[in-house]
Amino acid sequence: MGSYIFARAIRYIKQTVRVQTDDVRDGSALYLMMMHLLALAVFYI
């Protein structure tokens, strides 16, 4: 179960990175990616 959540999260982050290339003008995409990484860290602490 944990590995499934991890794989889904990685796929989601990859999509976010792809979107970030379009929204690079404002830092919101980068901020969203940082929030996703923080959420992942909370999962495994």
CSV table of C-alpha atoms in Angstrom, one decimal:
chain,number,residue,atom,x,y,z
A,1,MET,CA,0.0,0.0,0.0
A,2,GLY,CA,2.8,2.4,0.9
A,3,SER,CA,4.6,1.8,-2.3
A,4,TYR,CA,1.4,2.4,-4.3
A,5,ILE,CA,1.0,5.8,-2.6
A,6,PHE,CA,4.6,6.6,-3.3
A,7,ALA,CA,4.4,5.7,-7.0
A,8,ARG,CA,1.2,7.8,-7.3
A,9,ALA,CA,2.9,10.7,-5.6
A,10,ILE,CA,5.9,10.5,-7.9
A,11,ARG,CA,3.7,10.5,-10.9
A,12,TYR,CA,1.8,13.5,-9.5
A,13,ILE,CA,5.0,15.4,-8.9
A,14,LYS,CA,6.2,14.7,-12.4
A,15,GLN,CA,2.9,16.2,-13.8
A,16,THR,CA,3.5,19.2,-11.5
A,17,VAL,CA,7.0,19.7,-12.9
A,18,ARG,CA,5.6,19.5,-16.4
A,19,VAL,CA,3.1,22.2,-15.6
A,20,GLN,CA,5.8,24.2,-13.9
A,21,THR,CA,7.5,24.8,-17.2
A,22,ASP,CA,4.4,26.6,-18.4
A,23,ASP,CA,3.8,28.6,-15.3
A,24,VAL,CA,7.4,29.5,-14.6
A,25,ARG,CA,6.6,33.2,-14.7
A,26,ASP,CA,4.9,33.2,-11.3
A,27,GLY,CA,6.4,31.0,-8.5
A,28,SER,CA,3.1,29.3,-7.7
A,29,ALA,CA,4.0,26.1,-9.5
A,30,LEU,CA,7.3,25.9,-7.6
A,31,TYR,CA,5.5,26.6,-4.4
A,32,LEU,CA,3.0,23.8,-5.1
A,33,MET,CA,5.8,21.4,-5.8
A,34,MET,CA,7.4,22.3,-2.5
A,35,MET,CA,4.1,21.7,-0.7
A,36,HIS,CA,3.8,18.2,-2.4
A,37,LEU,CA,7.3,17.3,-1.2
A,38,LEU,CA,6.4,18.5,2.3
A,39,ALA,CA,3.3,16.3,2.2
A,40,LEU,CA,5.4,13.3,1.2
A,41,ALA,CA,7.8,14.0,4.0
A,42,VAL,CA,4.9,14.0,6.5
A,43,PHE,CA,3.7,10.7,5.1
A,44,TYR,CA,7.0,9.0,6.0
A,45,ILE,CA,7.8,10.6,9.3
